[in-house]
Amino acid sequence: MSILLTGGTGFIGSHTAVELIESGYDVIIADNLSNSSASVIDRIEQITGIRPVFYKIDVSDKAALQNLFAEQDIDAVIHFAGFKAVGESVEKPLEYYRNNLDTTLTLLEVMEQFDVHQFVFSSSATVYGSENPYPYTETMKKGSCSNPYGWTKSMIEQILGDAAVANSNLSVVLLRYFNPIGAHESGLIGEDPQGIPNNLMPFISQVAVGKRPKLTIFGDDYDTPDGTCRRDYLHVVDLADAHVKALEYASEHKGVEIFNIGTGTPYSVLEIVHAFEKSNSVAVPYEIGARRDGDLPEFWADAEKAKTMLGWEAKRSLEDMCRDSWNWQKKNPNGYRE
Ligand code: NAD
Ligand code: UDP
């Protein structure tokens, strides 16, 4: 079976490409490299011994996408492509709505034209908004997002639901990711943020390697056990495995199904810092700073549905996540840049 990964040279897409190839799928990647490097293709080949087919195209370029579908016999699509920086989405909302919605709409149109009906989408826990109690369950009503990025995920879920009502052949799996961290254990692929990292784990890794003097923890006065925010962190390779299971599910079902992809266990910012120091025997200097706008105190997944219906659950520990993040950072202090 041939699987198209849009955004497949990115952080989650590249790890998913490896797991798919190792499960026997043929992988075709479409990415415009707006937030990733072409050398990821070499690294995937180094890990798996198989080179994925690569199209450097913008997924909202309909003619380019039609050309890809005409040349490749695609069975299913996993749609990772999109912009993902929360803060930037507040500054550039139109770019975020344009890119994230356009890529999805173009993809759906071209899939319909070429009779491809299986679609797995990278959604996010952010669609639960601030109204819902935790742990989040898939049956909860979606909430209000605090930024345009989150709204693009919520809107795309709506678009995919409507498309599946109109086209009874369509099978849509919405994966609501919690907080993916870690890297492939080879240290050949990992998260490679441009500029100052927005997310916690890349920031910690860059402090540990000496690229940044210290971490600022955004608030220690929340109503949580140690006052810092808690999140449901999961290993990116476990997340990649969830896509393999989601594809199996999509090939056997029609309509829309939503799955939380998390561990079900929250950790605080301080717990992450200390686990990283302990697992890797390195120091992570930090200071306590002001709260970051829009941060929720805590949330985590009810991960039961993915376990019972997909047969998926996270296997890797927090120690694995910290060790693999550090292994990637040490081996690639400048990411994919030489
Ligand atoms: P990433 O930025 O590493 O990967 C996204 C890829 O999409 C990049 O390689 C980028 O070049 C590509 N891309 C963007 N716009 C494109 C376009 N118009 N045409 C072709 N390629 C395009 O991000 P990631 O962390 O791997 O996230 C993958 C998906 O998962 C995204 O949709 C993201 O919103 C979603 N997600 C990520 C997280 C997270 O914490 N990383 C959490 C929840 C959901
Ligand atoms: N965080 C922090 N300092 C940083 C980056 C993040 O204290 O430099 C905190 C942030 O407030 C949140 C947690 O780490 O509580 C996870 O943040 P991230 O941006 O990685 O994920 P998200 O906010 O999307 O859950």
Coordinates of C-alpha atoms and ligand atoms in Angstrom, one line a residue:
M1 CA 0.0 0.0 0.0
S2 CA 1.2 3.5 -0.9
I3 CA 0.7 6.2 1.7
L4 CA 1.0 9.9 1.0
L5 CA 2.4 11.9 3.9
T6 CA 1.9 15.6 3.4
G7 CA 4.4 17.5 5.7
G8 CA 6.4 14.2 5.8
T9 CA 9.8 15.8 6.3
G10 CA 8.6 17.5 9.5
F11 CA 9.1 16.3 13.0
I12 CA 6.1 13.9 13.3
G13 CA 5.9 13.1 9.6
S14 CA 9.5 11.9 9.4
H15 CA 9.1 9.6 12.4
T16 CA 5.8 8.3 10.9
A17 CA 7.6 7.7 7.6
V18 CA 10.1 5.4 9.4
E19 CA 7.4 3.4 11.2
L20 CA 5.4 3.0 8.1
I21 CA 8.3 1.8 6.0
E22 CA 9.3 -0.6 8.7
S23 CA 5.7 -1.9 8.7
G24 CA 5.9 -2.6 5.0
Y25 CA 4.2 0.5 3.5
D26 CA 5.4 2.4 0.5
V27 CA 5.8 6.1 1.5
I28 CA 5.5 9.1 -0.7
I29 CA 6.2 12.5 0.9
A30 CA 4.9 15.9 -0.2
D31 CA 6.5 18.9 1.5
N32 CA 7.4 22.4 0.5
L33 CA 10.3 22.4 3.1
S34 CA 8.9 25.6 4.7
N35 CA 9.7 24.2 8.1
S36 CA 12.0 21.2 7.4
S37 CA 15.0 20.0 5.5
A38 CA 15.4 17.8 2.4
S39 CA 18.2 15.9 4.2
V40 CA 15.4 14.2 6.3
I41 CA 14.9 12.0 3.2
D42 CA 18.5 10.8 3.4
R43 CA 18.1 10.2 7.1
I44 CA 15.0 8.1 6.7
E45 CA 16.8 6.1 4.1
Q46 CA 19.8 5.6 6.5
I47 CA 17.4 4.3 9.2
T48 CA 15.2 2.1 7.1
G49 CA 17.4 1.2 4.0
I50 CA 14.5 2.5 1.8
R51 CA 14.3 5.9 0.3
P52 CA 10.8 7.4 0.3
V53 CA 9.6 9.1 -2.9
F54 CA 9.8 12.8 -2.4
Y55 CA 7.9 15.7 -4.1
K56 CA 8.9 19.2 -3.1
I57 CA 5.6 20.8 -3.6
D58 CA 3.1 23.1 -1.9
V59 CA 0.1 21.0 -0.9
S60 CA -2.2 23.9 -1.8
D61 CA -0.9 23.9 -5.3
K62 CA -3.6 21.9 -7.0
A63 CA -1.9 21.2 -10.3
A64 CA 1.2 19.9 -8.5
L65 CA -0.9 17.7 -6.3
Q66 CA -2.8 16.3 -9.2
N67 CA 0.4 15.5 -10.9
L68 CA 1.6 13.6 -7.9
F69 CA -1.7 11.6 -7.7
A70 CA -1.5 10.9 -11.4
E71 CA 2.1 9.6 -11.1
Q72 CA 1.6 7.6 -7.8
D73 CA -1.0 5.1 -7.0
I74 CA -2.0 6.5 -3.6
D75 CA -4.1 4.4 -1.2
A76 CA -4.4 6.7 1.8
V77 CA -3.2 10.1 3.0
I78 CA -1.8 11.3 6.3
H79 CA -2.1 15.1 6.4
F80 CA 0.7 16.6 8.6
A81 CA 1.4 19.7 6.4
G82 CA 0.6 23.0 8.1
F83 CA 1.9 25.8 10.2
K84 CA 2.0 25.0 13.9
A85 CA 3.5 27.9 16.0
V86 CA 0.9 29.2 18.4
G87 CA 2.4 32.6 19.0
E88 CA 3.1 33.2 15.3
S89 CA -0.5 32.3 14.5
V90 CA -1.6 35.2 16.7
E91 CA 0.7 37.6 14.7
K92 CA -0.1 36.2 11.3
P93 CA -3.6 34.7 11.5
L94 CA -4.4 35.0 7.8
E95 CA -1.2 33.1 6.8
Y96 CA -2.3 30.3 9.2
Y97 CA -5.9 30.1 8.1
R98 CA -4.7 30.3 4.4
N99 CA -2.1 27.6 4.7
N100 CA -3.8 25.1 7.0
L101 CA -7.2 25.3 5.4
D102 CA -6.1 25.6 1.8
T103 CA -3.8 22.5 2.0
T104 CA -6.7 20.5 3.5
L105 CA -9.3 21.6 1.0
T106 CA -7.0 21.1 -2.0
L107 CA -6.1 17.6 -0.7
L108 CA -9.7 16.6 -0.2
E109 CA -10.6 17.8 -3.8
V110 CA -7.7 16.0 -5.4
M111 CA -8.4 12.8 -3.3
E112 CA -12.0 12.8 -4.5
Q113 CA -10.9 13.3 -8.1
F114 CA -8.5 10.3 -7.9
D115 CA -10.9 8.1 -5.8
V116 CA -8.8 8.0 -2.7
H117 CA -10.9 7.8 0.5
Q118 CA -8.7 7.2 3.5
F119 CA -7.6 10.3 5.4
V120 CA -5.7 10.6 8.7
F121 CA -5.4 14.1 10.1
S122 CA -3.0 15.6 12.6
S123 CA -5.4 17.3 15.0
S124 CA -4.5 18.6 18.5
A125 CA -5.7 18.5 22.1
T126 CA -6.1 22.3 21.7
V127 CA -9.5 21.7 20.2
Y128 CA -10.9 20.9 23.6
G129 CA -10.4 24.6 24.5
S130 CA -10.5 25.9 28.0
E131 CA -14.0 24.9 28.9
N132 CA -13.6 21.1 29.3
P133 CA -12.5 19.3 32.5
Y134 CA -9.6 16.9 32.2
P135 CA -8.8 14.2 31.4
Y136 CA -10.2 15.1 28.0
T137 CA -12.4 12.4 26.3
E138 CA -13.4 12.3 22.7
T139 CA -17.1 12.6 23.5
M140 CA -16.7 16.1 24.9
K141 CA -17.9 19.0 22.9
K142 CA -15.0 21.0 21.4
G143 CA -14.2 24.3 23.2
S144 CA -13.0 27.8 22.3
C145 CA -9.4 27.9 21.1
S146 CA -7.2 30.6 22.5
N147 CA -5.4 31.2 19.2
P148 CA -5.8 31.0 15.4
Y149 CA -3.6 27.9 15.1
G150 CA -6.0 26.0 17.4
W151 CA -9.0 27.3 15.4
T152 CA -7.5 26.0 12.2
K153 CA -7.5 22.5 13.8
S154 CA -11.0 22.9 15.0
M155 CA -12.2 24.1 11.6
I156 CA -10.5 21.4 9.7
E157 CA -12.1 18.8 11.9
Q158 CA -15.5 20.4 11.0
I159 CA -14.6 20.4 7.3
L160 CA -13.6 16.7 7.4
G161 CA -16.7 15.8 9.2
D162 CA -18.9 17.6 6.6
A163 CA -16.9 16.0 3.8
A164 CA -17.5 12.5 5.3
V165 CA -21.3 13.2 5.5
A166 CA -21.4 14.2 1.8
N167 CA -19.2 11.3 0.7
S168 CA -20.1 8.0 2.3
N169 CA -16.9 6.4 0.9
L170 CA -14.7 8.7 2.9
S171 CA -12.9 7.3 6.0
V172 CA -11.5 10.0 8.3
V173 CA -9.4 9.5 11.4
L174 CA -8.8 12.6 13.5
L175 CA -5.9 12.1 15.8
R176 CA -5.8 14.6 18.6
Y177 CA -2.2 14.7 19.6
F178 CA -1.1 15.7 23.1
N179 CA 2.5 16.8 23.6
P180 CA 5.0 14.8 21.4
I181 CA 8.6 15.0 22.5
G182 CA 11.7 12.7 22.1
A183 CA 13.3 11.5 18.8
H184 CA 14.1 8.4 17.0
E185 CA 16.5 6.3 19.0
S186 CA 19.1 6.4 16.2
G187 CA 19.5 10.1 16.8
L188 CA 19.2 10.6 13.0
I189 CA 15.9 12.4 13.0
G190 CA 14.3 14.7 15.6
E191 CA 12.7 18.0 16.2
D192 CA 14.5 20.9 14.5
P193 CA 12.9 24.3 15.5
Q194 CA 14.0 27.4 13.6
G195 CA 15.2 30.2 15.8
I196 CA 14.2 30.3 19.5
P197 CA 12.2 27.2 20.3
N198 CA 8.6 27.8 21.5
N199 CA 8.1 24.3 22.9
L200 CA 9.5 23.1 26.2
M201 CA 11.6 20.0 25.3
P202 CA 13.6 21.6 22.4
F203 CA 14.3 24.6 24.7
I204 CA 15.5 22.3 27.5
S205 CA 17.8 20.4 25.1
Q206 CA 19.3 23.7 23.8
V207 CA 20.0 24.9 27.4
A208 CA 21.6 21.5 28.2
V209 CA 23.8 21.7 25.2
G210 CA 24.9 25.2 26.0
K211 CA 23.2 27.1 23.2
R212 CA 21.0 29.0 25.6
P213 CA 21.9 30.1 29.1
K214 CA 18.7 29.0 30.9
L215 CA 15.2 27.9 30.6
T216 CA 12.4 30.3 31.7
I217 CA 9.6 28.4 33.3
F218 CA 6.3 30.2 32.5
G219 CA 4.8 30.5 35.9
D220 CA 4.9 28.5 39.2
D221 CA 1.8 29.9 40.8
Y222 CA -0.8 27.6 39.0
D223 CA -3.2 25.5 41.0
T224 CA -1.3 22.3 40.2
P225 CA 0.8 20.1 42.6
D226 CA 4.0 22.0 42.2
G227 CA 2.6 25.2 40.8
T228 CA 3.9 24.7 37.2
C229 CA 1.7 23.6 34.3
R230 CA 1.1 19.9 33.6
R231 CA 0.9 18.3 30.1
D232 CA 0.5 14.8 28.7
Y233 CA 4.0 14.3 27.0
L234 CA 4.4 11.3 24.7
H235 CA 7.3 9.9 22.7
V236 CA 7.2 10.8 19.0
V237 CA 7.9 7.2 18.0
D238 CA 4.8 6.1 20.0
L239 CA 2.8 8.8 18.2
A240 CA 4.2 7.6 14.9
D241 CA 3.0 4.1 15.7
A242 CA -0.5 5.5 16.3
H243 CA -0.6 6.5 12.6
V244 CA 0.1 3.0 11.5
K245 CA -2.8 1.8 13.7
A246 CA -5.0 4.7 12.4
L247 CA -4.3 3.6 8.8
E248 CA -5.4 0.0 9.6
Y249 CA -8.5 1.4 11.1
A250 CA -9.3 3.7 8.2
S251 CA -9.0 0.8 5.7
E252 CA -11.7 -1.1 7.5
H253 CA -14.2 1.7 8.4
K254 CA -16.1 4.6 6.9
G255 CA -17.1 7.9 8.4
V256 CA -15.3 9.9 11.0
E257 CA -13.6 8.7 14.2
I258 CA -11.7 10.7 16.8
F259 CA -8.9 9.4 18.9
N260 CA -6.8 11.1 21.7
I261 CA -3.2 10.2 21.3
G262 CA -1.5 10.7 24.7
T263 CA -0.3 8.6 27.6
G264 CA -3.0 9.6 30.1
T265 CA -0.4 10.7 32.6
P266 CA 0.5 14.4 33.1
Y267 CA 3.9 15.7 34.1
S268 CA 4.7 19.2 35.3
V269 CA 7.3 21.5 33.8
L270 CA 9.5 21.0 36.9
E271 CA 9.1 17.2 36.6
I272 CA 10.3 17.3 33.0
V273 CA 13.3 19.5 33.9
H274 CA 14.3 17.2 36.7
A275 CA 13.7 14.0 34.7
F276 CA 15.9 15.4 31.8
E277 CA 18.7 16.2 34.3
K278 CA 18.5 12.8 35.9
S279 CA 18.2 10.7 32.7
N280 CA 21.0 12.4 31.0
S281 CA 23.3 13.5 33.9
V282 CA 23.3 17.1 32.7
A283 CA 22.3 20.4 34.3
V284 CA 19.4 22.5 33.1
P285 CA 19.6 25.9 34.7
Y286 CA 16.2 27.6 35.0
E287 CA 14.4 30.6 36.4
I288 CA 10.8 31.2 37.1
G289 CA 9.2 33.8 34.9
A290 CA 5.7 35.1 34.2
R291 CA 2.9 33.0 33.0
R292 CA 2.6 32.7 29.1
D293 CA -0.6 34.1 27.7
G294 CA -3.1 31.4 26.7
D295 CA -1.4 28.6 28.7
L296 CA -3.9 26.3 30.4
P297 CA -2.8 25.1 33.9
E298 CA -3.1 21.4 33.0
F299 CA -4.7 18.9 30.8
W300 CA -4.2 15.3 29.7
A301 CA -5.8 12.6 27.7
D302 CA -8.2 9.9 28.5
A303 CA -6.3 7.4 26.3
E304 CA -8.8 4.5 26.6
K305 CA -10.5 4.8 23.2
A306 CA -7.2 4.5 21.2
K307 CA -6.4 1.5 23.4
T308 CA -9.6 -0.4 22.8
M309 CA -10.5 0.6 19.2
L310 CA -7.0 1.1 17.7
G311 CA -5.1 -1.3 19.8
W312 CA -2.6 1.5 20.5
E313 CA -1.1 2.7 23.7
A314 CA 2.1 4.6 24.5
K315 CA 5.0 2.2 25.4
R316 CA 7.9 4.6 26.0
S317 CA 8.6 6.2 29.4
L318 CA 9.5 9.7 30.3
E319 CA 13.1 8.6 30.8
D320 CA 13.1 7.3 27.1
M321 CA 11.7 10.6 25.9
C322 CA 14.4 12.6 27.8
R323 CA 17.2 10.3 26.7
D324 CA 16.2 10.3 23.0
S325 CA 15.7 14.1 22.9
W326 CA 19.2 14.5 24.3
N327 CA 20.7 12.0 22.0
W328 CA 19.3 13.8 19.0
Q329 CA 20.4 17.2 20.4
K330 CA 23.9 16.1 21.1
K331 CA 24.4 14.4 17.8
N332 CA 22.9 17.3 15.8
P333 CA 23.6 20.5 17.8
N334 CA 22.5 22.6 14.8
G335 CA 19.6 20.3 13.8
Y336 CA 19.7 19.4 10.1
R337 CA 22.0 22.4 9.3
E338 CA 25.6 21.4 8.8
Ligands
NAD1 P1 6.5 20.4 11.4 O1 6.5 21.9 11.1 O2 7.8 19.8 11.8 O3 6.0 19.6 10.1 C1 5.0 20.2 9.2 C2 5.6 20.1 7.8 O4 4.6 20.6 6.9 C3 6.9 20.8 7.6 O5 7.9 19.9 7.1 C4 6.6 21.9 6.6 O6 7.6 22.2 5.7 C5 5.4 21.3 5.9 N1 4.4 22.3 5.3 C6 3.8 23.3 5.9 N2 3.0 23.9 5.0 C7 3.1 23.2 3.8 C8 2.5 23.4 2.5 N3 1.6 24.3 2.3 N4 2.8 22.4 1.6 C9 3.7 21.4 1.8 N5 4.3 21.3 3.0 C10 4.0 22.2 4.0 O7 5.4 20.1 12.5 P2 5.1 18.7 13.3 O8 5.5 19.0 14.7 O9 5.7 17.6 12.6 O10 3.5 18.7 13.2 C11 2.9 18.0 12.2 C12 1.4 18.2 12.3 O11 1.0 17.8 13.6 C13 1.0 19.7 12.1 O12 -0.2 19.7 11.4 C14 0.8 20.2 13.5 O13 -0.1 21.2 13.6 C15 0.3 18.9 14.2 N6 0.5 18.9 15.6 C16 1.7 19.0 16.1 C17 1.9 19.0 17.5 C18 3.3 19.1 18.1 O14 3.4 19.4 19.3 N7 4.4 19.0 17.3 C19 0.8 18.8 18.3 C20 -0.5 18.7 17.8 C21 -0.6 18.7 16.4
UDP2 N1 7.1 26.1 28.9 C1 7.9 26.8 29.7 N2 9.0 27.4 29.2 C2 9.3 27.3 27.8 C3 8.4 26.6 27.0 C4 7.3 26.0 27.6 O1 7.7 26.9 31.0 O2 10.3 27.9 27.4 C5 5.9 25.4 29.5 C6 4.6 26.0 29.0 O3 4.1 27.0 29.8 C7 3.7 24.7 29.1 C8 4.6 23.6 28.9 O4 5.9 24.1 29.1 O5 3.1 24.7 30.4 C9 4.6 22.9 27.6 O6 4.7 24.0 26.6 P1 4.8 23.7 25.0 O7 4.8 25.0 24.3 O8 5.9 22.7 24.8 O9 3.4 22.9 24.8 P2 1.9 23.4 24.8 O10 1.9 24.7 25.5 O11 1.4 23.5 23.4 O12 1.1 22.4 25.6

